[in-house]
Amino acid sequence: GQVSQSRELASYFVQYVNVESIGISEGALNSQSDSGGGNDSILMNTFVETAINLPPVSVCDNLRNELMKNGFVQKVRSFLTNDAPTRPPSWSPALYPKKSVSSKTSKRASSQRKKASSEEGEEVQNKEEWRRYFDRPGSSQAFKILTGLCSKHTPTQLLLSDITND
């Protein structure tokens, strides 16, 4: 019985959770419920909170498996990877390749200043790209959803680590 119940519950996640709208705040939910369209928003918020807080216990693994099978996990991952910056964030130097040490030591100072100025401009642009990415409505909730679904669930972790599916 648990598998069929989990399958049915997972189908409601797909039906009611609009991944593009997961960033709706409580205030927006309350105003929508006042205008009559709030039941779907309340259900969506309930399913989002469930995914975020799903306990890492074996009885919940059936639901996690069904959420993978019906594409919910992939939809959330696609939302997060859509328009993600292609360069690593500047605050994570461990993600950058080691800079090769130049054997030429007689470079002109003006050339070095131009290069430094260009690198500073790129760094500022990179920081701005990452700021816009993290400021997108729903990105925080989406990260929380995937964190909750991954908690002690190896199949979800493996699915999310395989970026070739995107």
mmCIF file with all atom_site columns, N, CA and C in Angstrom, residues 15-53:
data_model
loop_
_atom_site.group_PDB
_atom_site.id
_atom_site.type_symbol
_atom_site.label_atom_id
_atom_site.label_alt_id
_atom_site.label_comp_id
_atom_site.label_asym_id
_atom_site.label_entity_id
_atom_site.label_seq_id
_atom_site.pdbx_PDB_ins_code
_atom_site.Cartn_x
_atom_site.Cartn_y
_atom_site.Cartn_z
_atom_site.occupancy
_atom_site.B_iso_or_equiv
_atom_site.pdbx_formal_charge
_atom_site.auth_seq_id
_atom_site.auth_comp_id
_atom_site.auth_asym_id
_atom_site.auth_atom_id
_atom_site.pdbx_PDB_model_num
ATOM 1   N N  . GLN A 1 15 ? 1.200   18.112 -9.813  1.00 0.00 ? 15 GLN A N  1
ATOM 2   C CA . GLN A 1 15 ? -0.013  18.839 -10.163 1.00 0.00 ? 15 GLN A CA 1
ATOM 3   C C  . GLN A 1 15 ? -0.059  20.235 -9.534  1.00 0.00 ? 15 GLN A C  1
ATOM 4   N N  . TYR A 1 16 ? 0.344   20.352 -8.282  1.00 0.00 ? 16 TYR A N  1
ATOM 5   C CA . TYR A 1 16 ? 0.146   21.602 -7.556  1.00 0.00 ? 16 TYR A CA 1
ATOM 6   C C  . TYR A 1 16 ? 1.389   22.472 -7.399  1.00 0.00 ? 16 TYR A C  1
ATOM 7   N N  . VAL A 1 17 ? 2.570   21.911 -7.565  1.00 0.00 ? 17 VAL A N  1
ATOM 8   C CA . VAL A 1 17 ? 3.778   22.718 -7.384  1.00 0.00 ? 17 VAL A CA 1
ATOM 9   C C  . VAL A 1 17 ? 4.249   23.217 -8.744  1.00 0.00 ? 17 VAL A C  1
ATOM 10  N N  . ASN A 1 18 ? 4.051   24.508 -8.969  1.00 0.00 ? 18 ASN A N  1
ATOM 11  C CA . ASN A 1 18 ? 4.561   25.163 -10.157 1.00 0.00 ? 18 ASN A CA 1
ATOM 12  C C  . ASN A 1 18 ? 5.969   25.628 -9.809  1.00 0.00 ? 18 ASN A C  1
ATOM 13  N N  . VAL A 1 19 ? 6.955   24.964 -10.357 1.00 0.00 ? 19 VAL A N  1
ATOM 14  C CA . VAL A 1 19 ? 8.346   25.224 -9.987  1.00 0.00 ? 19 VAL A CA 1
ATOM 15  C C  . VAL A 1 19 ? 8.707   26.688 -10.228 1.00 0.00 ? 19 VAL A C  1
ATOM 16  N N  . GLU A 1 20 ? 8.166   27.282 -11.269 1.00 0.00 ? 20 GLU A N  1
ATOM 17  C CA . GLU A 1 20 ? 8.472   28.687 -11.564 1.00 0.00 ? 20 GLU A CA 1
ATOM 18  C C  . GLU A 1 20 ? 7.891   29.630 -10.513 1.00 0.00 ? 20 GLU A C  1
ATOM 19  N N  . SER A 1 21 ? 6.954   29.142 -9.693  1.00 0.00 ? 21 SER A N  1
ATOM 20  C CA . SER A 1 21 ? 6.291   30.001 -8.703  1.00 0.00 ? 21 SER A CA 1
ATOM 21  C C  . SER A 1 21 ? 6.619   29.636 -7.262  1.00 0.00 ? 21 SER A C  1
ATOM 22  N N  . ILE A 1 22 ? 7.647   28.855 -7.022  1.00 0.00 ? 22 ILE A N  1
ATOM 23  C CA . ILE A 1 22 ? 7.908   28.421 -5.650  1.00 0.00 ? 22 ILE A CA 1
ATOM 24  C C  . ILE A 1 22 ? 8.420   29.520 -4.754  1.00 0.00 ? 22 ILE A C  1
ATOM 25  N N  . GLY A 1 23 ? 8.729   30.679 -5.321  1.00 0.00 ? 23 GLY A N  1
ATOM 26  C CA . GLY A 1 23 ? 9.221   31.778 -4.511  1.00 0.00 ? 23 GLY A CA 1
ATOM 27  C C  . GLY A 1 23 ? 8.130   32.665 -3.944  1.00 0.00 ? 23 GLY A C  1
ATOM 28  N N  . ILE A 1 24 ? 6.883   32.251 -4.078  1.00 0.00 ? 24 ILE A N  1
ATOM 29  C CA . ILE A 1 24 ? 5.782   33.077 -3.568  1.00 0.00 ? 24 ILE A CA 1
ATOM 30  C C  . ILE A 1 24 ? 5.912   33.202 -2.055  1.00 0.00 ? 24 ILE A C  1
ATOM 31  N N  . SER A 1 25 ? 5.846   34.428 -1.587  1.00 0.00 ? 25 SER A N  1
ATOM 32  C CA . SER A 1 25 ? 5.961   34.659 -0.145  1.00 0.00 ? 25 SER A CA 1
ATOM 33  C C  . SER A 1 25 ? 4.627   34.402 0.538   1.00 0.00 ? 25 SER A C  1
ATOM 34  N N  . GLU A 1 26 ? 4.671   34.297 1.843   1.00 0.00 ? 26 GLU A N  1
ATOM 35  C CA . GLU A 1 26 ? 3.448   34.109 2.620   1.00 0.00 ? 26 GLU A CA 1
ATOM 36  C C  . GLU A 1 26 ? 2.454   35.235 2.368   1.00 0.00 ? 26 GLU A C  1
ATOM 37  N N  . GLY A 1 27 ? 2.943   36.473 2.244   1.00 0.00 ? 27 GLY A N  1
ATOM 38  C CA . GLY A 1 27 ? 2.061   37.605 1.988   1.00 0.00 ? 27 GLY A CA 1
ATOM 39  C C  . GLY A 1 27 ? 1.321   37.442 0.678   1.00 0.00 ? 27 GLY A C  1
ATOM 40  N N  . ALA A 1 28 ? 2.034   36.965 -0.335  1.00 0.00 ? 28 ALA A N  1
ATOM 41  C CA . ALA A 1 28 ? 1.393   36.746 -1.626  1.00 0.00 ? 28 ALA A CA 1
ATOM 42  C C  . ALA A 1 28 ? 0.385   35.618 -1.533  1.00 0.00 ? 28 ALA A C  1
ATOM 43  N N  . LEU A 1 29 ? 0.698   34.587 -0.752  1.00 0.00 ? 29 LEU A N  1
ATOM 44  C CA . LEU A 1 29 ? -0.258  33.500 -0.574  1.00 0.00 ? 29 LEU A CA 1
ATOM 45  C C  . LEU A 1 29 ? -1.521  34.005 0.102   1.00 0.00 ? 29 LEU A C  1
ATOM 46  N N  . ASN A 1 30 ? -1.379  34.831 1.113   1.00 0.00 ? 30 ASN A N  1
ATOM 47  C CA . ASN A 1 30 ? -2.549  35.355 1.812   1.00 0.00 ? 30 ASN A CA 1
ATOM 48  C C  . ASN A 1 30 ? -3.395  36.221 0.908   1.00 0.00 ? 30 ASN A C  1
ATOM 49  N N  . SER A 1 31 ? -2.787  37.064 0.081   1.00 0.00 ? 31 SER A N  1
ATOM 50  C CA . SER A 1 31 ? -3.564  37.921 -0.804  1.00 0.00 ? 31 SER A CA 1
ATOM 51  C C  . SER A 1 31 ? -4.253  37.096 -1.879  1.00 0.00 ? 31 SER A C  1
ATOM 52  N N  . GLN A 1 32 ? -3.633  36.002 -2.329  1.00 0.00 ? 32 GLN A N  1
ATOM 53  C CA . GLN A 1 32 ? -4.267  35.141 -3.316  1.00 0.00 ? 32 GLN A CA 1
ATOM 54  C C  . GLN A 1 32 ? -5.452  34.419 -2.718  1.00 0.00 ? 32 GLN A C  1
ATOM 55  N N  . SER A 1 33 ? -5.336  34.003 -1.452  1.00 0.00 ? 33 SER A N  1
ATOM 56  C CA . SER A 1 33 ? -6.448  33.295 -0.841  1.00 0.00 ? 33 SER A CA 1
ATOM 57  C C  . SER A 1 33 ? -7.627  34.235 -0.637  1.00 0.00 ? 33 SER A C  1
ATOM 58  N N  . ASP A 1 34 ? -7.370  35.527 -0.432  1.00 0.00 ? 34 ASP A N  1
ATOM 59  C CA . ASP A 1 34 ? -8.443  36.497 -0.307  1.00 0.00 ? 34 ASP A CA 1
ATOM 60  C C  . ASP A 1 34 ? -9.171  36.691 -1.621  1.00 0.00 ? 34 ASP A C  1
ATOM 61  N N  . SER A 1 35 ? -8.490  36.514 -2.735  1.00 0.00 ? 35 SER A N  1
ATOM 62  C CA . SER A 1 35 ? -9.113  36.721 -4.037  1.00 0.00 ? 35 SER A CA 1
ATOM 63  C C  . SER A 1 35 ? -9.742  35.453 -4.588  1.00 0.00 ? 35 SER A C  1
ATOM 64  N N  . GLY A 1 36 ? -9.749  34.378 -3.838  1.00 0.00 ? 36 GLY A N  1
ATOM 65  C CA . GLY A 1 36 ? -10.436 33.155 -4.253  1.00 0.00 ? 36 GLY A CA 1
ATOM 66  C C  . GLY A 1 36 ? -9.544  32.131 -4.924  1.00 0.00 ? 36 GLY A C  1
ATOM 67  N N  . GLY A 1 37 ? -8.332  32.464 -5.333  1.00 0.00 ? 37 GLY A N  1
ATOM 68  C CA . GLY A 1 37 ? -7.466  31.510 -6.021  1.00 0.00 ? 37 GLY A CA 1
ATOM 69  C C  . GLY A 1 37 ? -6.439  30.905 -5.099  1.00 0.00 ? 37 GLY A C  1
ATOM 70  N N  . GLY A 1 38 ? -6.703  30.903 -3.812  1.00 0.00 ? 38 GLY A N  1
ATOM 71  C CA . GLY A 1 38 ? -5.701  30.529 -2.840  1.00 0.00 ? 38 GLY A CA 1
ATOM 72  C C  . GLY A 1 38 ? -5.561  29.056 -2.557  1.00 0.00 ? 38 GLY A C  1
ATOM 73  N N  . ASN A 1 39 ? -6.576  28.234 -2.873  1.00 0.00 ? 39 ASN A N  1
ATOM 74  C CA . ASN A 1 39 ? -6.481  26.809 -2.532  1.00 0.00 ? 39 ASN A CA 1
ATOM 75  C C  . ASN A 1 39 ? -5.281  26.152 -3.198  1.00 0.00 ? 39 ASN A C  1
ATOM 76  N N  . ASP A 1 40 ? -5.079  26.432 -4.488  1.00 0.00 ? 40 ASP A N  1
ATOM 77  C CA . ASP A 1 40 ? -3.926  25.857 -5.185  1.00 0.00 ? 40 ASP A CA 1
ATOM 78  C C  . ASP A 1 40 ? -2.626  26.380 -4.590  1.00 0.00 ? 40 ASP A C  1
ATOM 79  N N  . SER A 1 41 ? -2.587  27.661 -4.227  1.00 0.00 ? 41 SER A N  1
ATOM 80  C CA . SER A 1 41 ? -1.378  28.242 -3.635  1.00 0.00 ? 41 SER A CA 1
ATOM 81  C C  . SER A 1 41 ? -1.100  27.640 -2.270  1.00 0.00 ? 41 SER A C  1
ATOM 82  N N  . ILE A 1 42 ? -2.157  27.416 -1.506  1.00 0.00 ? 42 ILE A N  1
ATOM 83  C CA . ILE A 1 42 ? -1.989  26.806 -0.181  1.00 0.00 ? 42 ILE A CA 1
ATOM 84  C C  . ILE A 1 42 ? -1.488  25.372 -0.331  1.00 0.00 ? 42 ILE A C  1
ATOM 85  N N  . LEU A 1 43 ? -2.059  24.638 -1.294  1.00 0.00 ? 43 LEU A N  1
ATOM 86  C CA . LEU A 1 43 ? -1.599  23.267 -1.538  1.00 0.00 ? 43 LEU A CA 1
ATOM 87  C C  . LEU A 1 43 ? -0.142  23.268 -2.011  1.00 0.00 ? 43 LEU A C  1
ATOM 88  N N  . MET A 1 44 ? 0.187   24.198 -2.907  1.00 0.00 ? 44 MET A N  1
ATOM 89  C CA . MET A 1 44 ? 1.566   24.263 -3.390  1.00 0.00 ? 44 MET A CA 1
ATOM 90  C C  . MET A 1 44 ? 2.510   24.524 -2.219  1.00 0.00 ? 44 MET A C  1
ATOM 91  N N  . ASN A 1 45 ? 2.176   25.478 -1.379  1.00 0.00 ? 45 ASN A N  1
ATOM 92  C CA . ASN A 1 45 ? 3.024   25.797 -0.235  1.00 0.00 ? 45 ASN A CA 1
ATOM 93  C C  . ASN A 1 45 ? 3.149   24.592 0.696   1.00 0.00 ? 45 ASN A C  1
ATOM 94  N N  . THR A 1 46 ? 2.048   23.860 0.879   1.00 0.00 ? 46 THR A N  1
ATOM 95  C CA . THR A 1 46 ? 2.075   22.664 1.730   1.00 0.00 ? 46 THR A CA 1
ATOM 96  C C  . THR A 1 46 ? 3.019   21.604 1.159   1.00 0.00 ? 46 THR A C  1
ATOM 97  N N  . PHE A 1 47 ? 2.941   21.379 -0.155  1.00 0.00 ? 47 PHE A N  1
ATOM 98  C CA . PHE A 1 47 ? 3.813   20.384 -0.778  1.00 0.00 ? 47 PHE A CA 1
ATOM 99  C C  . PHE A 1 47 ? 5.278   20.834 -0.759  1.00 0.00 ? 47 PHE A C  1
ATOM 100 N N  . VAL A 1 48 ? 5.518   22.131 -0.950  1.00 0.00 ? 48 VAL A N  1
ATOM 101 C CA . VAL A 1 48 ? 6.891   22.647 -0.893  1.00 0.00 ? 48 VAL A CA 1
ATOM 102 C C  . VAL A 1 48 ? 7.456   22.435 0.507   1.00 0.00 ? 48 VAL A C  1
ATOM 103 N N  . GLU A 1 49 ? 6.691   22.798 1.528   1.00 0.00 ? 49 GLU A N  1
ATOM 104 C CA . GLU A 1 49 ? 7.149   22.616 2.912   1.00 0.00 ? 49 GLU A CA 1
ATOM 105 C C  . GLU A 1 49 ? 7.351   21.138 3.233   1.00 0.00 ? 49 GLU A C  1
ATOM 106 N N  . THR A 1 50 ? 6.517   20.282 2.688   1.00 0.00 ? 50 THR A N  1
ATOM 107 C CA . THR A 1 50 ? 6.673   18.835 2.885   1.00 0.00 ? 50 THR A CA 1
ATOM 108 C C  . THR A 1 50 ? 7.992   18.357 2.285   1.00 0.00 ? 50 THR A C  1
ATOM 109 N N  . ALA A 1 51 ? 8.280   18.787 1.068   1.00 0.00 ? 51 ALA A N  1
ATOM 110 C CA . ALA A 1 51 ? 9.524   18.364 0.414   1.00 0.00 ? 51 ALA A CA 1
ATOM 111 C C  . ALA A 1 51 ? 10.741  18.864 1.191   1.00 0.00 ? 51 ALA A C  1
ATOM 112 N N  . ILE A 1 52 ? 10.658  20.093 1.682   1.00 0.00 ? 52 ILE A N  1
ATOM 113 C CA . ILE A 1 52 ? 11.778  20.671 2.426   1.00 0.00 ? 52 ILE A CA 1
ATOM 114 C C  . ILE A 1 52 ? 12.006  19.918 3.736   1.00 0.00 ? 52 ILE A C  1
ATOM 115 N N  . ASN A 1 53 ? 10.936  19.538 4.390   1.00 0.00 ? 53 ASN A N  1
ATOM 116 C CA . ASN A 1 53 ? 11.026  18.965 5.739   1.00 0.00 ? 53 ASN A CA 1
ATOM 117 C C  . ASN A 1 53 ? 10.774  17.461 5.784   1.00 0.00 ? 53 ASN A C  1
#
